[in-house]
Tab-separated table of C-alpha atoms in Angstrom:
chain	number	residue	atom	x	y	z
V	1	UNK	CA	18.926	11.316	-13.309
V	2	UNK	CA	20.437	10.873	-16.549
V	3	UNK	CA	23.345	9.252	-15.127
V	4	UNK	CA	21.332	6.177	-14.615
V	5	UNK	CA	21.883	5.347	-18.148
V	6	UNK	CA	25.502	4.564	-17.716
V	7	UNK	CA	25.443	2.749	-14.244
V	8	UNK	CA	25.386	-0.968	-13.911
V	9	UNK	CA	21.964	-2.508	-13.617
V	10	UNK	CA	23.365	-4.871	-10.692
V	11	UNK	CA	24.367	-1.755	-8.607
V	12	UNK	CA	20.773	-0.189	-9.107
V	13	UNK	CA	19.195	-3.653	-8.104
V	14	UNK	CA	21.537	-3.737	-5.476
V	15	UNK	CA	20.326	-0.225	-4.301
V	16	UNK	CA	16.441	-1.189	-4.875
V	17	UNK	CA	16.316	-4.589	-2.567
V	18	UNK	CA	18.482	-2.811	0.171
V	19	UNK	CA	16.035	0.227	0.167
V	20	UNK	CA	12.953	-1.905	0.409
V	21	UNK	CA	14.575	-4.337	2.747
V	22	UNK	CA	15.820	-1.818	5.281
V	23	UNK	CA	19.253	-3.132	5.848
V	24	UNK	CA	22.189	-4.766	4.001
V	25	UNK	CA	21.670	-8.228	5.629
V	26	UNK	CA	18.234	-8.710	4.815
V	27	UNK	CA	19.009	-7.532	0.995
V	28	UNK	CA	21.636	-9.895	0.991
V	29	UNK	CA	19.576	-12.728	1.976
V	30	UNK	CA	17.026	-11.963	-0.723
V	31	UNK	CA	19.478	-11.521	-3.446
V	32	UNK	CA	21.757	-14.699	-2.426
V	33	UNK	CA	24.569	-12.418	-2.125
V	34	UNK	CA	27.140	-11.896	0.887
V	35	UNK	CA	26.750	-8.851	2.686
V	36	UNK	CA	30.187	-7.386	1.714
V	37	UNK	CA	29.348	-8.126	-2.099
V	38	UNK	CA	26.097	-6.177	-1.844
V	39	UNK	CA	27.874	-3.437	0.345
V	40	UNK	CA	30.369	-3.127	-2.635
V	41	UNK	CA	27.740	-2.654	-5.201
V	42	UNK	CA	25.865	0.027	-3.216
V	43	UNK	CA	29.159	1.807	-2.551
V	44	UNK	CA	29.826	1.539	-6.259
V	45	UNK	CA	26.553	3.228	-7.293
V	46	UNK	CA	27.085	5.983	-5.038
V	47	UNK	CA	30.574	6.558	-6.497
V	48	UNK	CA	29.359	6.163	-10.108
V	49	UNK	CA	26.275	9.038	-9.450
V	50	UNK	CA	28.315	10.765	-6.909
V	51	UNK	CA	25.470	10.761	-4.450
V	52	UNK	CA	25.141	9.555	-0.894
V	53	UNK	CA	22.187	7.305	-1.044
V	54	UNK	CA	21.718	5.742	2.661
V	55	UNK	CA	22.739	7.081	6.125
V	56	UNK	CA	23.013	4.655	8.932
V	57	UNK	CA	20.498	5.024	11.831
V	58	UNK	CA	21.159	2.403	14.452
V	59	UNK	CA	21.280	-1.004	12.720
V	60	UNK	CA	19.384	0.071	9.908
V	61	UNK	CA	19.869	2.172	6.558
V	62	UNK	CA	17.649	5.147	5.888
V	63	UNK	CA	17.404	6.819	2.664
V	64	UNK	CA	18.838	10.191	2.111
V	65	UNK	CA	16.697	12.864	0.211
V	66	UNK	CA	18.902	11.845	-2.975
V	67	UNK	CA	18.284	7.997	-2.339
V	68	UNK	CA	14.567	8.712	-2.089
V	69	UNK	CA	14.527	10.364	-5.221
V	70	UNK	CA	16.280	7.647	-7.012
V	71	UNK	CA	14.367	5.156	-5.593
V	72	UNK	CA	11.195	6.166	-7.709
V	73	UNK	CA	13.354	6.194	-10.885
V	74	UNK	CA	14.895	2.973	-9.981
V	75	UNK	CA	11.239	1.082	-9.165
V	76	UNK	CA	10.343	2.534	-12.837
V	77	UNK	CA	13.468	0.910	-14.274
V	78	UNK	CA	12.834	-2.541	-12.132
V	79	UNK	CA	9.412	-2.515	-13.289
V	80	UNK	CA	10.111	-1.939	-17.047
V	81	UNK	CA	13.268	-4.713	-16.895
V	82	UNK	CA	10.594	-7.480	-15.670
V	83	UNK	CA	8.179	-6.368	-18.131
V	84	UNK	CA	10.515	-6.679	-20.808
V	85	UNK	CA	12.072	-10.000	-19.664
V	86	UNK	CA	8.672	-11.608	-19.572
V	87	UNK	CA	7.536	-10.253	-22.632
V	88	UNK	CA	10.874	-11.458	-24.546
V	89	UNK	CA	10.837	-14.806	-23.091
V	90	UNK	CA	7.138	-15.356	-23.591
V	91	UNK	CA	6.829	-16.130	-20.011
V	92	UNK	CA	3.613	-14.750	-19.254
V	93	UNK	CA	1.521	-16.933	-21.637
V	94	UNK	CA	3.117	-19.839	-20.258
V	95	UNK	CA	2.149	-19.031	-16.475
V	96	UNK	CA	-0.968	-20.921	-15.059
V	97	UNK	CA	-2.314	-22.263	-12.026
V	98	UNK	CA	-3.675	-20.417	-9.035
V	99	UNK	CA	-2.032	-17.325	-7.147
V	100	UNK	CA	-3.784	-16.415	-3.699
V	101	UNK	CA	-3.878	-12.522	-3.032
V	102	UNK	CA	-5.150	-11.070	0.049
V	103	UNK	CA	-6.227	-7.492	0.599
V	104	UNK	CA	-8.761	-5.599	2.577
V	105	UNK	CA	-12.316	-6.053	1.809
V	106	UNK	CA	-12.490	-2.119	0.610
V	107	UNK	CA	-9.033	-2.510	-1.501
V	108	UNK	CA	-10.660	-5.839	-3.030
V	109	UNK	CA	-13.906	-4.200	-4.039
V	110	UNK	CA	-12.868	-0.691	-4.999
V	111	UNK	CA	-9.219	-0.672	-6.200
V	112	UNK	CA	-8.094	-4.370	-7.280
V	113	UNK	CA	-10.699	-5.227	-10.000
V	114	UNK	CA	-9.270	-3.174	-12.880
V	115	UNK	CA	-5.770	-3.965	-11.871
V	116	UNK	CA	-6.940	-8.005	-12.244
V	117	UNK	CA	-8.461	-7.224	-15.239
V	118	UNK	CA	-4.991	-6.135	-16.688
V	119	UNK	CA	-3.423	-9.214	-15.205
V	120	UNK	CA	-5.877	-11.375	-16.886
V	121	UNK	CA	-4.882	-9.864	-20.093
V	122	UNK	CA	-1.184	-10.436	-19.358
V	123	UNK	CA	-1.455	-14.156	-18.092
V	124	UNK	CA	-4.763	-15.578	-19.239
V	125	UNK	CA	-4.189	-18.857	-17.920
V	126	UNK	CA	-3.675	-17.581	-14.527
V	127	UNK	CA	-6.361	-18.382	-11.663
V	128	UNK	CA	-6.710	-15.543	-9.238
V	129	UNK	CA	-7.739	-16.488	-5.833
V	130	UNK	CA	-8.909	-13.074	-4.084
V	131	UNK	CA	-8.855	-13.201	-0.388
V	132	UNK	CA	-10.948	-10.038	1.195
V	133	UNK	CA	-9.718	-10.017	4.596
V	134	UNK	CA	-8.890	-7.128	7.112
V	135	UNK	CA	-6.776	-9.300	9.259
V	136	UNK	CA	-3.053	-10.368	8.627
V	137	UNK	CA	-3.005	-13.367	6.764
V	138	UNK	CA	-0.101	-15.491	7.531
V	139	UNK	CA	2.107	-15.766	4.346
V	140	UNK	CA	4.773	-17.873	6.158
V	141	UNK	CA	1.896	-20.576	6.433
V	142	UNK	CA	0.922	-19.861	2.760
V	143	UNK	CA	-2.675	-18.696	3.380
V	144	UNK	CA	-1.662	-16.272	0.673
V	145	UNK	CA	0.788	-15.900	-1.872
V	146	UNK	CA	0.674	-12.004	-1.755
V	147	UNK	CA	-0.624	-9.685	0.482
V	148	UNK	CA	-1.340	-5.882	0.632
V	149	UNK	CA	-1.119	-4.242	3.965
V	150	UNK	CA	-0.869	-1.038	5.725
V	151	UNK	CA	2.241	-2.415	8.196
V	152	UNK	CA	5.832	-3.674	7.282
V	153	UNK	CA	6.146	-7.290	8.215
V	154	UNK	CA	9.006	-8.168	10.480
V	155	UNK	CA	9.685	-11.806	9.279
V	156	UNK	CA	13.227	-11.833	7.811
V	157	UNK	CA	11.714	-14.500	5.156
V	158	UNK	CA	9.194	-12.003	3.701
V	159	UNK	CA	9.848	-9.483	0.987
V	160	UNK	CA	8.111	-6.326	1.158
V	161	UNK	CA	7.953	-3.073	-0.975
V	162	UNK	CA	6.345	0.143	0.232
V	163	UNK	CA	3.979	1.607	-2.303
V	164	UNK	CA	3.029	5.317	-2.053
V	165	UNK	CA	0.936	6.581	0.837
V	166	UNK	CA	-3.040	6.494	0.677
V	167	UNK	CA	-4.856	9.718	1.635
V	168	UNK	CA	-8.275	9.608	3.410
V	169	UNK	CA	-10.456	12.739	4.604
V	170	UNK	CA	-13.795	12.634	6.198
V	171	UNK	CA	-17.165	11.965	4.310
V	172	UNK	CA	-20.901	11.722	4.686
V	173	UNK	CA	-23.763	10.862	2.497
V	174	UNK	CA	-25.650	14.109	0.911
V	175	UNK	CA	-28.880	12.649	2.702
V	176	UNK	CA	-27.179	12.677	6.199
V	177	UNK	CA	-26.025	16.195	5.659
V	178	UNK	CA	-29.176	17.727	4.331
V	179	UNK	CA	-30.808	16.392	7.568
V	180	UNK	CA	-28.504	17.194	10.150
V	181	UNK	CA	-26.457	20.313	8.604
V	182	UNK	CA	-22.635	20.447	7.090
V	183	UNK	CA	-20.094	20.796	9.892
V	184	UNK	CA	-18.308	23.992	9.372
V	185	UNK	CA	-16.214	24.244	12.388
V	186	UNK	CA	-14.957	21.742	15.168
V	187	UNK	CA	-17.324	22.606	17.629
V	188	UNK	CA	-20.396	21.705	15.061
V	189	UNK	CA	-19.407	18.019	15.129
V	190	UNK	CA	-20.807	17.796	18.694
V	191	UNK	CA	-24.215	16.994	17.495
V	192	UNK	CA	-23.208	14.665	14.714
V	193	UNK	CA	-23.115	10.859	14.480
V	194	UNK	CA	-20.212	8.902	13.531
V	195	UNK	CA	-19.630	5.373	11.859
V	196	UNK	CA	-17.140	2.876	13.689
V	197	UNK	CA	-15.172	0.441	11.573
V	198	UNK	CA	-15.295	-1.857	14.801
V	199	UNK	CA	-13.209	0.061	16.867
V	200	UNK	CA	-14.335	3.411	18.153
V	201	UNK	CA	-11.793	3.815	20.806
V	202	UNK	CA	-9.013	3.982	18.095
V	203	UNK	CA	-11.341	6.250	15.822
V	204	UNK	CA	-11.784	8.929	19.038
V	205	UNK	CA	-7.851	8.254	19.309
V	206	UNK	CA	-7.117	9.123	15.674
V	207	UNK	CA	-9.745	12.188	15.683
V	208	UNK	CA	-7.890	13.302	18.937
V	209	UNK	CA	-4.517	13.106	16.850
V	210	UNK	CA	-6.415	15.314	14.258
V	211	UNK	CA	-7.353	17.955	16.672
V	212	UNK	CA	-10.986	16.610	16.822
V	213	UNK	CA	-13.007	15.788	20.285
V	214	UNK	CA	-15.189	13.254	19.962
V	215	UNK	CA	-17.373	11.133	22.341
V	216	UNK	CA	-18.073	7.370	22.650
V	217	UNK	CA	-21.747	8.200	22.638
V	218	UNK	CA	-21.366	9.740	19.030
V	219	UNK	CA	-20.511	6.401	17.648
V	220	UNK	CA	-24.244	4.618	17.494
V	221	UNK	CA	-23.461	2.253	14.699
V	222	UNK	CA	-20.264	0.238	13.594
V	223	UNK	CA	-19.108	-2.729	11.616
V	224	UNK	CA	-15.623	-4.566	11.416
V	225	UNK	CA	-16.495	-5.175	7.868
V	226	UNK	CA	-15.143	-2.232	5.793
V	227	UNK	CA	-17.673	-2.772	2.917
V	228	UNK	CA	-20.616	-2.799	5.573
V	229	UNK	CA	-19.195	0.164	7.115
V	230	UNK	CA	-19.105	2.092	4.142
V	231	UNK	CA	-22.456	1.282	2.821
V	232	UNK	CA	-23.655	2.510	6.415
V	233	UNK	CA	-22.274	5.645	5.537
V	234	UNK	CA	-23.842	6.008	1.980
V	235	UNK	CA	-27.236	4.880	3.638
V	236	UNK	CA	-27.028	8.219	5.997
V	237	UNK	CA	-26.034	6.959	9.387
V	238	UNK	CA	-23.150	9.141	10.136
V	239	UNK	CA	-19.767	10.665	9.052
V	240	UNK	CA	-16.401	8.367	8.656
V	241	UNK	CA	-13.181	8.626	7.096
V	242	UNK	CA	-12.494	6.714	3.850
V	243	UNK	CA	-9.525	6.506	1.191
V	244	UNK	CA	-10.034	9.176	-1.174
V	245	UNK	CA	-9.620	6.821	-4.074
V	246	UNK	CA	-12.922	4.887	-2.838
V	247	UNK	CA	-14.720	7.733	-2.119
V	248	UNK	CA	-14.075	9.156	-5.749
V	249	UNK	CA	-16.057	6.137	-7.244
V	250	UNK	CA	-19.056	6.561	-4.762
V	251	UNK	CA	-21.903	8.445	-5.766
V	252	UNK	CA	-24.222	10.155	-3.075
V	253	UNK	CA	-21.521	11.194	-0.811
V	254	UNK	CA	-19.560	14.731	0.355
V	255	UNK	CA	-16.194	15.237	1.367
V	256	UNK	CA	-16.608	17.364	4.749
V	257	UNK	CA	-14.509	18.980	7.559
V	258	UNK	CA	-12.000	20.447	5.184
V	259	UNK	CA	-10.203	22.089	8.148
V	260	UNK	CA	-8.614	18.628	9.336
V	261	UNK	CA	-5.492	17.488	7.975
V	262	UNK	CA	-5.222	14.947	5.231
V	263	UNK	CA	-4.623	11.155	6.938
V	264	UNK	CA	-1.886	9.533	5.062
V	265	UNK	CA	-1.326	5.696	5.886
V	266	UNK	CA	0.963	3.279	4.475
V	267	UNK	CA	0.575	0.539	1.941
V	268	UNK	CA	2.823	-2.419	1.643
V	269	UNK	CA	3.133	-5.179	-1.085
V	270	UNK	CA	4.265	-8.426	0.750
V	271	UNK	CA	5.230	-11.863	-0.298
V	272	UNK	CA	7.772	-14.625	0.499
V	273	UNK	CA	11.134	-15.533	-0.830
V	274	UNK	CA	9.705	-17.549	-3.364
V	275	UNK	CA	9.562	-14.289	-5.496
V	276	UNK	CA	13.049	-14.922	-6.566
V	277	UNK	CA	12.320	-18.347	-8.050
V	278	UNK	CA	8.590	-18.360	-9.000
V	279	UNK	CA	7.775	-16.485	-12.325
V	280	UNK	CA	4.205	-16.687	-11.393
V	281	UNK	CA	4.677	-14.646	-8.313
V	282	UNK	CA	7.121	-12.496	-9.746
V	283	UNK	CA	4.863	-11.327	-12.625
V	284	UNK	CA	2.001	-10.891	-10.244
V	285	UNK	CA	4.043	-9.005	-7.567
V	286	UNK	CA	5.556	-6.707	-10.453
V	287	UNK	CA	2.401	-6.130	-12.127
V	288	UNK	CA	0.296	-5.248	-8.521
V	289	UNK	CA	3.474	-2.903	-7.595
V	290	UNK	CA	3.342	-0.938	-10.923
V	291	UNK	CA	-0.681	-0.687	-11.188
V	292	UNK	CA	-1.258	-0.028	-7.156
V	293	UNK	CA	1.561	2.912	-7.385
V	294	UNK	CA	-0.386	4.417	-10.479
V	295	UNK	CA	-3.832	4.042	-8.349
V	296	UNK	CA	-3.261	4.897	-4.918
């Protein structure tokens, strides 16, 4: 990717936004450009690199393998450019007020705290309101400025950046496993208890996709609150899947059922179009994008 050193940054930015938006029309709205202008910039980048970056599937654009590889390099360039601009102009020190971030209770408790510590150092005058919620907060109604979610929004006025996928496996407390045994085969699961995060039918369906057969009567306890569900697991009530980065920080538990395939789930960082005019939102959005990419 040494060719990136010689290409026009505007062309790279056009590629990045198009890749995130999934279509030329949506990307053009975000950059306040006409669609033909944006299309020419993307085509110019492909010509400069000698690579095909997108292929059209129906009305949407999909990244080619070369495009996916370039996307990671381009994101790092974009993050570095934003950080350079903030540092050079002294914007970070001048940023104050309140910004509201919404994420799941698990993510808010286990992943975000060190990231927010870094943010406090970058913008010490900024007040952060962290809304720990598992439902989808409405950014269009300003219930939050930035959201971290597992689904991509459909509203055209929202900007979404896809982060690396998270990975999850099954876990149980050592105290539970010492009492009930450690399952070595799928057949061993018939005598074990499972913890539901509020929807046992959905968990049974997910287990079936992984090649597991679970019964409703194996789910004797549940909680829609992710933190409570995780505490129930730690207390020895049964088995449940969890994001590996959360499990790594929890003592007294063990990963089990190693024959089960890894579960991958997406992360999306979402905000509204004010990203292009608000220094505060731009700073926090870019910081979260960089830090979450490193941690999840």
